[in-house]
Amino acid sequence: WDLAAVHRLLAGEWRADAGRVWAGAHGLDTDSIPVRRPPDLFHQAAADDQRHPVRPDGHLHPQWLEEAGPITSARLATWAQLALEVAQLQHSQLRGLSCGSQASATARAESAAELLCAELEFDGLPLDRSVAERIIADSIGPRPSSEIELVDQRNRRDAEVLCHAPPGGRFDLRSPADVRSLLRRIGIEVPDTRAWRLEAIVDPPPLVTALLAWRKAERVASTYGYTWLDNHLGADSRLRGSWSGSDGAAGRMTASAGLHNMPAEMRPAVVAENGRVFVRADLGQIEPRVLAAVSGDPLLAAATAAPDLYAPIAEQLGVARSIAKVAVLGAMYGQTTGRGADALRSLDRAYPVAMTYLREASVAGRSGRNLRTFGGRLIRLDSSSWVVEGSAHDDRESRTRDAARGRYARNAMVQGAAAELFKVWAALVRARCTAFDARIVLCLHDELLVHAPIEHAAAVAEMVGSCLQEAAARWSPDRRVRFVADISIIARWSDVSG
């Protein structure tokens, strides 16, 4: 876990098998990592492949890595020696970074996050099956007893939308092209059929309203339906999925089984067990506050003193709070047009240090120059996936991709640093939970859900808040930046909106 987590931090990639981690620590070309081949006429397995782990070219023998048979003390000792060698090389690489001391601290937080992931996967998230099944039934109907009944339910859901369609056409609601054609038939032209775009339609006709309701039901049917419960909810009423301490890009914790994308409609089923409650903590406006810290902008840092960061920014810019929020988020995501564009230009004058930080990240991204977050995670911008080859026709595509790479870079620098702060906070909360017989049961980007005994709920809530302040003091490069969290004690996840 430790070696893989640090490899991901140093190399900016998610893949972290033993051969790749070894190659990264030793500065070997990962494209030349050998793969195991069955012996044939041209490639005979060397007899010493099973005895010596390192090949003459410095890579690990794939045959040795995959050796079957009994686990002997000698083999374990060899593994331990290899692991120690890699760990020492990784520590040296961390110290050699320009952010060496912070990178070493990030590596420790990554290690703690991997342990937390193992515990989250083992413990699971409390979920009431009867409540979940009732929610599913209200959305898509009772559990089907046959494939024919399943198809009938699907057709009935479709009919509730298509009954508003003009006559004379056949439309597949699961085809974006067909949905656009359907909307065009009733006089609505949209570049795509994303939910947020349809929700923005003023005075929507009945077809659009029905389509949005259908989308929610379809998501339950296809992703969060009865099969989802059967596959992931245990007999102990705990929902389990696999967890990773890093998504490989910005370093955020991720999970499978829908744990990171559970729709609001399903959250009433996440219920604390008898004698327990949830302490839910949600970081407030974390990314702009992180931007203030990593950029060292004293004016933006001063604005973080307010519980609502966007209020003083709005006052500084002379615009409504909603416009100020759009402008700040637009600056971090590289949006330069649309609502808030005028205020976005004013940000350059009001907060020049922070805006310069974002602009320099964007320039690096456009030019394909790799970056590292405040905590040392490599943001890969020279990947072949960004390269566009060709001539005249591809020049325009190349410029478009460079612009996208610039937007990615500025956001990854902020989002990656926010993930680093979050893991320090989560690691501290995890360690302090032991005294209260409490456990973290969910990490959702910038939100923690702690399952705690009722009698300790208030103390756990206070502890979670104090851990945030300690995490900020350990992590933040600018102690003037204030970090806040909305902390509440609830019986079920849906008791707090947002």
Coordinates of C-alpha atoms in Angstrom, one line a residue:
W1 CA 0.0 0.0 0.0
D2 CA 2.7 2.5 1.0
L3 CA 4.9 1.9 -2.0
A4 CA 2.0 2.0 -4.4
A5 CA 0.6 5.2 -2.9
V6 CA 3.9 7.0 -3.0
H7 CA 4.6 5.8 -6.6
R8 CA 1.2 7.3 -7.6
L9 CA 2.2 10.5 -5.9
L10 CA 5.7 10.7 -7.6
A11 CA 4.7 9.4 -11.0
G12 CA 1.3 10.9 -11.5
E13 CA -0.3 7.7 -12.6
W14 CA -2.7 5.2 -11.1
R15 CA -1.1 1.9 -12.2
A16 CA 1.1 0.7 -9.4
D17 CA 1.9 -3.0 -9.8
A18 CA 5.2 -4.2 -8.2
G19 CA 7.2 -4.1 -11.5
R20 CA 6.1 -0.6 -12.2
V21 CA 6.8 0.7 -8.6
W22 CA 10.2 -0.9 -8.7
A23 CA 11.0 0.7 -12.1
G24 CA 9.8 4.1 -10.9
A25 CA 12.0 4.0 -7.8
H26 CA 15.1 3.0 -9.8
G27 CA 14.5 5.4 -12.7
L28 CA 13.9 2.7 -15.2
D29 CA 11.9 3.1 -18.4
T30 CA 8.4 1.8 -17.6
D31 CA 7.8 1.1 -21.2
S32 CA 10.4 -1.6 -21.1
I33 CA 9.0 -3.4 -18.1
P34 CA 9.1 -7.1 -19.0
V35 CA 6.0 -9.3 -19.1
R36 CA 5.9 -13.0 -18.5
R37 CA 5.7 -15.2 -21.5
P38 CA 5.1 -19.0 -21.5
P39 CA 8.2 -20.8 -22.6
D40 CA 8.3 -21.6 -26.4
L41 CA 10.8 -22.5 -29.0
F42 CA 12.3 -18.9 -29.0
H43 CA 11.9 -17.9 -25.4
Q44 CA 12.9 -20.5 -22.8
A45 CA 12.5 -19.6 -19.1
A46 CA 15.8 -19.2 -17.4
A47 CA 16.4 -21.5 -14.5
D48 CA 17.4 -18.7 -12.2
D49 CA 14.3 -16.7 -12.9
Q50 CA 12.7 -18.4 -9.9
R51 CA 15.7 -17.6 -7.7
H52 CA 16.9 -14.1 -8.5
P53 CA 14.3 -11.4 -8.5
V54 CA 16.3 -8.7 -10.5
R55 CA 17.2 -9.1 -14.1
P56 CA 20.5 -7.8 -15.6
D57 CA 18.7 -4.8 -17.0
G58 CA 17.5 -3.8 -13.5
H59 CA 13.9 -4.7 -13.9
L60 CA 12.2 -7.3 -11.7
H61 CA 11.8 -10.8 -13.2
P62 CA 8.0 -11.2 -14.0
Q63 CA 8.5 -15.0 -13.4
W64 CA 9.8 -14.3 -9.9
L65 CA 6.9 -11.9 -9.2
E66 CA 4.3 -14.5 -10.2
E67 CA 6.0 -17.5 -8.7
A68 CA 3.4 -20.0 -7.4
G69 CA 4.0 -22.5 -4.7
P70 CA 4.6 -22.3 -0.9
I71 CA 5.5 -19.0 0.7
T72 CA 8.8 -19.6 2.4
S73 CA 10.6 -17.5 4.9
A74 CA 13.4 -16.9 2.4
R75 CA 11.0 -15.6 -0.2
L76 CA 9.4 -13.3 2.4
A77 CA 12.8 -12.0 3.4
T78 CA 13.6 -11.2 -0.2
W79 CA 10.3 -9.4 -0.7
A80 CA 11.0 -7.4 2.5
Q81 CA 14.5 -6.5 1.3
L82 CA 13.1 -5.3 -2.1
A83 CA 10.4 -3.3 -0.4
L84 CA 12.9 -1.6 1.9
E85 CA 15.1 -0.7 -1.0
V86 CA 12.2 0.9 -2.9
A87 CA 11.0 2.7 0.2
Q88 CA 14.5 4.2 0.7
L89 CA 14.7 5.3 -2.9
Q90 CA 11.2 6.8 -2.7
H91 CA 12.1 8.8 0.4
S92 CA 15.1 10.1 -1.4
Q93 CA 13.0 11.1 -4.4
L94 CA 10.5 12.9 -2.1
R95 CA 13.2 14.8 -0.4
G96 CA 14.7 15.8 -3.7
L97 CA 11.6 17.6 -4.9
S98 CA 11.4 21.4 -4.5
C99 CA 8.5 20.8 -2.1
G100 CA 10.5 18.0 -0.3
S101 CA 9.3 18.4 3.3
Q102 CA 5.7 18.8 2.2
A103 CA 5.9 15.9 -0.2
S104 CA 7.2 13.6 2.6
A105 CA 4.2 14.7 4.7
T106 CA 1.9 14.1 1.8
A107 CA 3.3 10.6 1.5
R108 CA 2.4 9.9 5.1
A109 CA -1.1 11.1 4.5
E110 CA -1.4 8.9 1.4
S111 CA -0.3 6.0 3.5
A112 CA -3.0 6.7 6.1
A113 CA -5.6 7.2 3.4
E114 CA -4.8 3.7 2.0
L115 CA -5.4 2.2 5.4
L116 CA -8.6 4.1 5.8
C117 CA -9.7 2.8 2.4
A118 CA -9.1 -0.8 3.5
E119 CA -11.2 -0.1 6.6
L120 CA -14.0 1.6 4.6
E121 CA -14.1 -1.4 2.3
F122 CA -14.2 -3.8 5.2
D123 CA -16.7 -1.9 7.3
G124 CA -19.2 -0.8 4.7
L125 CA -21.8 2.0 4.8
P126 CA -24.9 1.3 6.9
L127 CA -27.9 1.1 4.6
D128 CA -31.5 0.0 5.4
R129 CA -32.6 -2.5 2.8
S130 CA -36.3 -2.0 3.4
V131 CA -36.0 1.8 2.9
A132 CA -33.9 1.4 -0.1
E133 CA -36.3 -1.1 -1.7
R134 CA -39.2 1.2 -1.0
I135 CA -37.4 4.1 -2.7
I136 CA -36.6 2.0 -5.7
A137 CA -40.2 0.7 -5.9
D138 CA -41.6 4.3 -5.8
S139 CA -39.3 5.2 -8.6
I140 CA -39.4 2.2 -11.0
G141 CA -42.0 -0.2 -9.6
P142 CA -41.8 -3.4 -7.6
R143 CA -39.1 -5.9 -8.0
P144 CA -39.7 -7.6 -11.4
S145 CA -40.3 -11.4 -11.3
S146 CA -39.2 -12.0 -14.9
E147 CA -37.4 -10.5 -17.8
I148 CA -40.8 -9.8 -19.5
E149 CA -41.9 -7.8 -16.4
L150 CA -38.6 -5.9 -16.5
V151 CA -39.2 -4.9 -20.1
D152 CA -42.8 -3.9 -19.3
Q153 CA -41.6 -1.6 -16.5
R154 CA -39.1 0.0 -18.9
N155 CA -41.7 0.5 -21.6
R156 CA -44.1 2.1 -19.1
R157 CA -41.4 4.6 -18.0
D158 CA -40.7 5.5 -21.6
A159 CA -44.4 5.9 -22.3
E160 CA -44.7 8.6 -19.6
V161 CA -42.4 10.8 -21.7
L162 CA -43.4 9.8 -25.2
C163 CA -47.0 10.5 -24.6
H164 CA -46.0 14.2 -24.8
A165 CA -44.2 13.7 -28.1
P166 CA -45.7 14.8 -31.4
P167 CA -47.2 12.0 -33.5
G168 CA -45.4 10.3 -36.3
G169 CA -42.0 9.5 -34.9
R170 CA -40.1 6.8 -33.0
F171 CA -37.6 7.9 -30.4
D172 CA -35.1 6.0 -28.2
L173 CA -34.9 8.0 -25.0
R174 CA -31.5 6.4 -24.3
S175 CA -30.1 7.9 -27.4
P176 CA -28.9 11.5 -27.0
A177 CA -29.3 12.1 -30.8
D178 CA -32.9 10.8 -30.7
V179 CA -33.6 13.0 -27.7
R180 CA -32.3 16.1 -29.5
S181 CA -34.5 15.2 -32.4
L182 CA -37.5 14.8 -30.2
L183 CA -36.8 18.2 -28.5
R184 CA -36.3 19.8 -31.9
R185 CA -39.8 18.5 -32.9
I186 CA -41.3 20.7 -30.1
G187 CA -39.2 23.7 -31.0
I188 CA -36.3 23.3 -28.5
E189 CA -32.8 23.4 -30.0
V190 CA -30.0 22.4 -27.6
P191 CA -26.3 21.5 -28.3
D192 CA -26.6 18.5 -25.9
T193 CA -29.1 16.8 -23.6
R194 CA -27.3 17.2 -20.3
A195 CA -29.7 17.4 -17.3
W196 CA -28.4 20.8 -16.2
R197 CA -29.1 22.2 -19.7
L198 CA -32.6 20.9 -19.7
E199 CA -33.2 22.2 -16.2
A200 CA -32.2 25.7 -17.3
I201 CA -35.1 25.9 -19.8
V202 CA -37.6 28.6 -18.7
D203 CA -41.2 27.5 -18.4
P204 CA -40.4 23.9 -19.6
P205 CA -43.1 22.1 -21.6
P206 CA -44.5 18.9 -20.2
L207 CA -42.2 16.8 -22.3
V208 CA -39.1 18.3 -20.8
T209 CA -40.5 18.0 -17.3
A210 CA -41.4 14.3 -17.9
L211 CA -37.9 13.7 -19.5
L212 CA -36.1 15.0 -16.4
A213 CA -38.3 12.8 -14.2
W214 CA -37.6 9.8 -16.5
R215 CA -33.8 10.5 -16.2
K216 CA -33.9 10.2 -12.4
A217 CA -36.0 7.0 -12.6
E218 CA -33.7 5.5 -15.3
R219 CA -30.6 6.1 -13.2
V220 CA -32.2 4.2 -10.4
A221 CA -33.3 1.4 -12.7
S222 CA -29.9 1.1 -14.4
T223 CA -27.5 1.8 -11.6
Y224 CA -29.2 1.9 -8.2
G225 CA -31.9 -0.6 -8.6
Y226 CA -32.6 -4.1 -7.1
T227 CA -29.5 -5.6 -8.8
W228 CA -27.3 -3.0 -7.1
L229 CA -28.7 -3.9 -3.7
D230 CA -28.3 -7.6 -4.4
N231 CA -24.7 -7.2 -5.5
H232 CA -23.4 -4.8 -2.9
L233 CA -25.5 -4.8 0.3
G234 CA -24.4 -7.5 2.7
A235 CA -26.6 -9.5 5.1
D236 CA -25.3 -7.2 7.9
S237 CA -27.0 -4.2 6.1
R238 CA -23.6 -2.7 5.1
L239 CA -23.1 -1.4 1.5
R240 CA -19.6 -2.3 0.3
G241 CA -17.4 -1.3 -2.6
S242 CA -13.8 -1.2 -3.4
W243 CA -11.9 2.0 -2.4
S244 CA -8.8 3.7 -3.7
G245 CA -6.8 6.4 -2.0
S246 CA -6.0 8.1 -5.3
D247 CA -7.8 8.5 -8.6
G248 CA -4.5 9.0 -10.3
A249 CA -5.1 12.5 -11.5
A250 CA -5.8 15.0 -8.7
G251 CA -5.4 12.4 -6.0
R252 CA -9.0 12.2 -4.7
M253 CA -10.3 9.2 -2.9
T254 CA -12.7 7.1 -5.0
A255 CA -15.0 4.2 -4.5
S256 CA -17.0 1.7 -6.5
A257 CA -20.5 0.4 -6.0
G258 CA -22.0 3.8 -6.4
L259 CA -20.7 5.0 -3.1
H260 CA -19.3 8.3 -4.7
N261 CA -22.3 9.0 -6.9
M262 CA -25.3 7.9 -4.9
P263 CA -28.2 10.1 -6.0
A264 CA -30.0 12.3 -3.4
E265 CA -33.1 10.1 -3.8
M266 CA -31.3 7.1 -2.3
R267 CA -29.8 8.9 0.7
P268 CA -32.8 8.4 3.0
A269 CA -31.8 4.7 3.0
V270 CA -28.4 5.5 4.6
V271 CA -29.5 5.2 8.2
A272 CA -27.4 5.0 11.4
E273 CA -27.7 1.7 13.3
N274 CA -29.5 1.5 16.7
G275 CA -27.8 3.4 19.4
R276 CA -25.7 5.4 16.8
V277 CA -25.8 8.5 14.7
F278 CA -23.9 10.0 11.9
V279 CA -21.6 13.0 12.4
R280 CA -21.5 14.6 9.0
A281 CA -18.9 17.2 8.2
D282 CA -18.8 19.1 4.9
L283 CA -15.9 21.4 4.1
G284 CA -17.1 24.8 3.1
Q285 CA -15.9 26.4 -0.2
I286 CA -12.8 24.3 0.0
E287 CA -11.3 24.9 -3.4
P288 CA -11.2 28.7 -3.3
R289 CA -9.8 28.6 0.2
V290 CA -7.1 26.2 -0.9
L291 CA -6.3 28.5 -3.8
A292 CA -5.8 31.3 -1.3
A293 CA -3.4 29.1 0.6
V294 CA -1.3 27.7 -2.2
S295 CA -1.1 30.9 -4.2
G296 CA -0.2 33.0 -1.1
D297 CA -2.6 35.8 -2.1
P298 CA -2.9 38.0 1.0
L299 CA -6.1 39.6 -0.2
L300 CA -7.9 36.3 -1.0
A301 CA -6.6 34.9 2.3
A302 CA -8.2 37.9 4.1
A303 CA -11.5 37.1 2.4
T304 CA -11.4 33.5 3.9
A305 CA -11.9 35.0 7.4
A306 CA -15.6 35.2 6.5
P307 CA -17.8 32.1 7.0
D308 CA -19.1 32.7 3.5
L309 CA -16.0 33.4 1.3
Y310 CA -18.1 34.7 -1.6
A311 CA -19.6 37.6 0.3
P312 CA -16.5 39.7 0.8
I313 CA -15.4 38.8 -2.8
A314 CA -18.7 40.1 -4.1
E315 CA -18.3 43.3 -2.1
Q316 CA -14.8 43.7 -3.4
L317 CA -15.9 43.2 -7.0
G318 CA -19.1 45.2 -6.7
V319 CA -21.4 42.4 -7.9
A320 CA -24.0 40.0 -6.5
R321 CA -22.8 37.0 -4.5
S322 CA -24.0 34.6 -7.1
I323 CA -22.0 36.3 -9.8
A324 CA -18.9 36.4 -7.6
K325 CA -19.2 32.6 -7.0
V326 CA -19.5 31.9 -10.7
A327 CA -16.5 34.1 -11.4
V328 CA -14.3 32.4 -8.8
L329 CA -15.3 28.9 -9.9
G330 CA -14.8 30.0 -13.5
A331 CA -11.3 31.1 -12.8
M332 CA -10.4 27.7 -11.3
Y333 CA -12.0 25.8 -14.1
G334 CA -10.8 28.0 -16.9
Q335 CA -14.2 29.4 -18.0
T336 CA -13.8 32.8 -19.5
T337 CA -17.2 33.4 -21.1
G338 CA -20.8 33.3 -20.0
R339 CA -22.3 34.4 -16.8
G340 CA -19.7 36.1 -14.5
A341 CA -17.2 36.8 -17.3
D342 CA -17.1 40.5 -16.5
A343 CA -16.5 39.8 -12.8
L344 CA -13.9 37.2 -13.8
R345 CA -11.9 40.0 -15.4
S346 CA -12.3 42.1 -12.2
L347 CA -10.7 39.2 -10.2
D348 CA -7.4 39.9 -11.9
R349 CA -7.4 43.4 -10.4
A350 CA -8.7 42.4 -7.0
Y351 CA -6.7 39.2 -6.4
P352 CA -3.7 39.4 -8.7
V353 CA -1.5 36.8 -6.9
A354 CA -4.1 34.1 -7.0
M355 CA -5.0 34.8 -10.6
T356 CA -1.4 34.8 -11.6
Y357 CA -1.0 31.4 -10.0
L358 CA -3.9 30.0 -12.0
R359 CA -2.7 31.7 -15.2
E360 CA 0.9 30.2 -14.8
A361 CA -0.6 26.7 -14.3
S362 CA -2.7 27.2 -17.5
V363 CA 0.4 28.3 -19.5
A364 CA 2.3 25.2 -18.3
G365 CA -0.6 23.0 -19.2
R366 CA -0.9 24.5 -22.7
S367 CA 2.8 24.0 -23.4
G368 CA 2.7 20.4 -22.1
R369 CA 4.9 21.1 -19.1
N370 CA 4.4 18.8 -16.1
L371 CA 3.4 20.4 -12.8
R372 CA 3.4 19.3 -9.1
T373 CA 0.8 20.2 -6.6
F374 CA 1.6 21.9 -3.3
G375 CA 2.0 18.5 -1.7
G376 CA 4.2 17.1 -4.5
R377 CA 1.8 15.1 -6.7
L378 CA 2.8 15.0 -10.3
I379 CA 0.3 16.4 -12.7
R380 CA 1.1 14.8 -16.1
L381 CA 0.6 17.2 -19.0
D382 CA 3.1 15.6 -21.4
S383 CA 1.1 12.4 -21.8
S384 CA 0.7 11.1 -25.3
S385 CA -3.0 11.3 -24.8
W386 CA -2.6 15.1 -25.1
V387 CA -0.6 14.9 -28.3
V388 CA -2.2 15.7 -31.6
E389 CA -0.4 14.7 -34.7
G390 CA -1.2 16.0 -38.2
S391 CA -1.0 19.1 -40.3
A392 CA -3.4 21.8 -41.4
H393 CA -6.7 20.2 -40.5
D394 CA -5.4 19.2 -37.0
D395 CA -4.0 22.7 -36.2
R396 CA -7.4 23.8 -35.0
E397 CA -7.9 20.6 -33.0
S398 CA -4.4 21.0 -31.5
R399 CA -5.3 24.5 -30.3
T400 CA -8.5 23.3 -28.8
R401 CA -6.7 20.5 -27.0
D402 CA -4.1 22.9 -25.7
A403 CA -6.8 25.1 -24.3
A404 CA -8.4 22.0 -22.6
R405 CA -5.0 21.0 -21.2
G406 CA -4.6 24.5 -19.8
R407 CA -8.0 24.4 -18.1
Y408 CA -7.2 20.9 -16.7
A409 CA -3.9 22.2 -15.3
R410 CA -5.3 25.1 -13.4
N411 CA -8.0 23.0 -11.9
A412 CA -5.8 20.1 -11.0
M413 CA -3.4 22.3 -9.1
V414 CA -6.2 23.5 -6.8
Q415 CA -8.2 20.3 -6.7
G416 CA -5.1 18.2 -6.1
A417 CA -4.0 20.4 -3.1
A418 CA -7.6 20.2 -1.7
A419 CA -7.4 16.4 -1.9
E420 CA -4.1 16.5 0.1
L421 CA -5.7 18.7 2.8
F422 CA -8.7 16.4 3.0
K423 CA -6.6 13.3 3.5
V424 CA -4.7 14.9 6.4
W425 CA -8.0 15.8 7.9
A426 CA -9.5 12.3 7.4
A427 CA -6.3 10.7 8.8
L428 CA -6.6 12.7 12.0
V429 CA -10.3 12.0 12.4
R430 CA -9.7 8.3 11.8
A431 CA -7.0 8.2 14.5
R432 CA -9.1 10.2 17.1
C433 CA -12.3 8.2 16.5
T434 CA -10.9 5.3 18.4
A435 CA -11.4 7.0 21.8
F436 CA -15.1 7.3 21.0
D437 CA -15.8 3.9 19.5
A438 CA -16.6 5.7 16.2
R439 CA -15.6 4.9 12.6
I440 CA -15.5 6.9 9.4
V441 CA -18.0 5.1 7.0
L442 CA -17.8 7.4 4.0
C443 CA -15.4 9.9 2.4
L444 CA -17.1 11.9 -0.3
H445 CA -14.6 14.4 -1.9
D446 CA -14.9 17.1 0.7
E447 CA -17.3 15.3 3.1
L448 CA -16.9 12.9 6.0
L449 CA -19.6 10.7 7.5
V450 CA -18.7 9.3 10.9
H451 CA -20.7 6.5 12.6
A452 CA -20.7 7.2 16.3
P453 CA -22.5 6.1 19.5
I454 CA -25.3 8.6 20.4
E455 CA -23.7 9.3 23.8
H456 CA -20.5 10.5 22.2
A457 CA -22.0 12.4 19.2
A458 CA -21.4 15.9 20.6
A459 CA -17.8 15.0 21.5
V460 CA -17.2 13.5 18.1
A461 CA -18.6 16.5 16.3
E462 CA -16.3 18.8 18.3
M463 CA -13.3 16.4 17.6
V464 CA -14.0 16.5 13.8
G465 CA -14.0 20.3 13.9
S466 CA -10.8 20.5 15.9
C467 CA -9.1 18.0 13.6
L468 CA -9.8 20.3 10.6
Q469 CA -8.0 23.1 12.3
E470 CA -5.1 20.8 13.2
A471 CA -5.0 19.5 9.6
A472 CA -5.0 23.1 8.3
A473 CA -2.2 24.0 10.6
R474 CA -0.2 21.0 9.5
W475 CA -0.9 21.4 5.8
S476 CA -1.6 25.0 5.0
P477 CA 1.3 27.1 3.5
D478 CA -0.5 30.2 4.6
R479 CA -1.7 30.2 8.2
R480 CA -3.9 33.3 7.5
V481 CA -6.3 31.1 5.5
R482 CA -9.4 30.0 7.4
F483 CA -11.0 26.6 6.7
V484 CA -14.5 25.9 7.8
A485 CA -16.9 22.9 7.9
D486 CA -20.6 22.4 8.3
I487 CA -20.9 19.8 11.0
S488 CA -24.2 18.2 12.1
I489 CA -25.4 15.2 14.0
I490 CA -28.0 13.3 12.0
A491 CA -29.9 9.9 12.0
R492 CA -29.8 9.5 8.2
W493 CA -27.7 11.0 5.5
S494 CA -30.6 12.8 3.9
D495 CA -31.3 14.8 7.1
V496 CA -28.9 17.4 5.8
S497 CA -29.4 18.7 2.3
G498 CA -26.6 19.5 -0.1

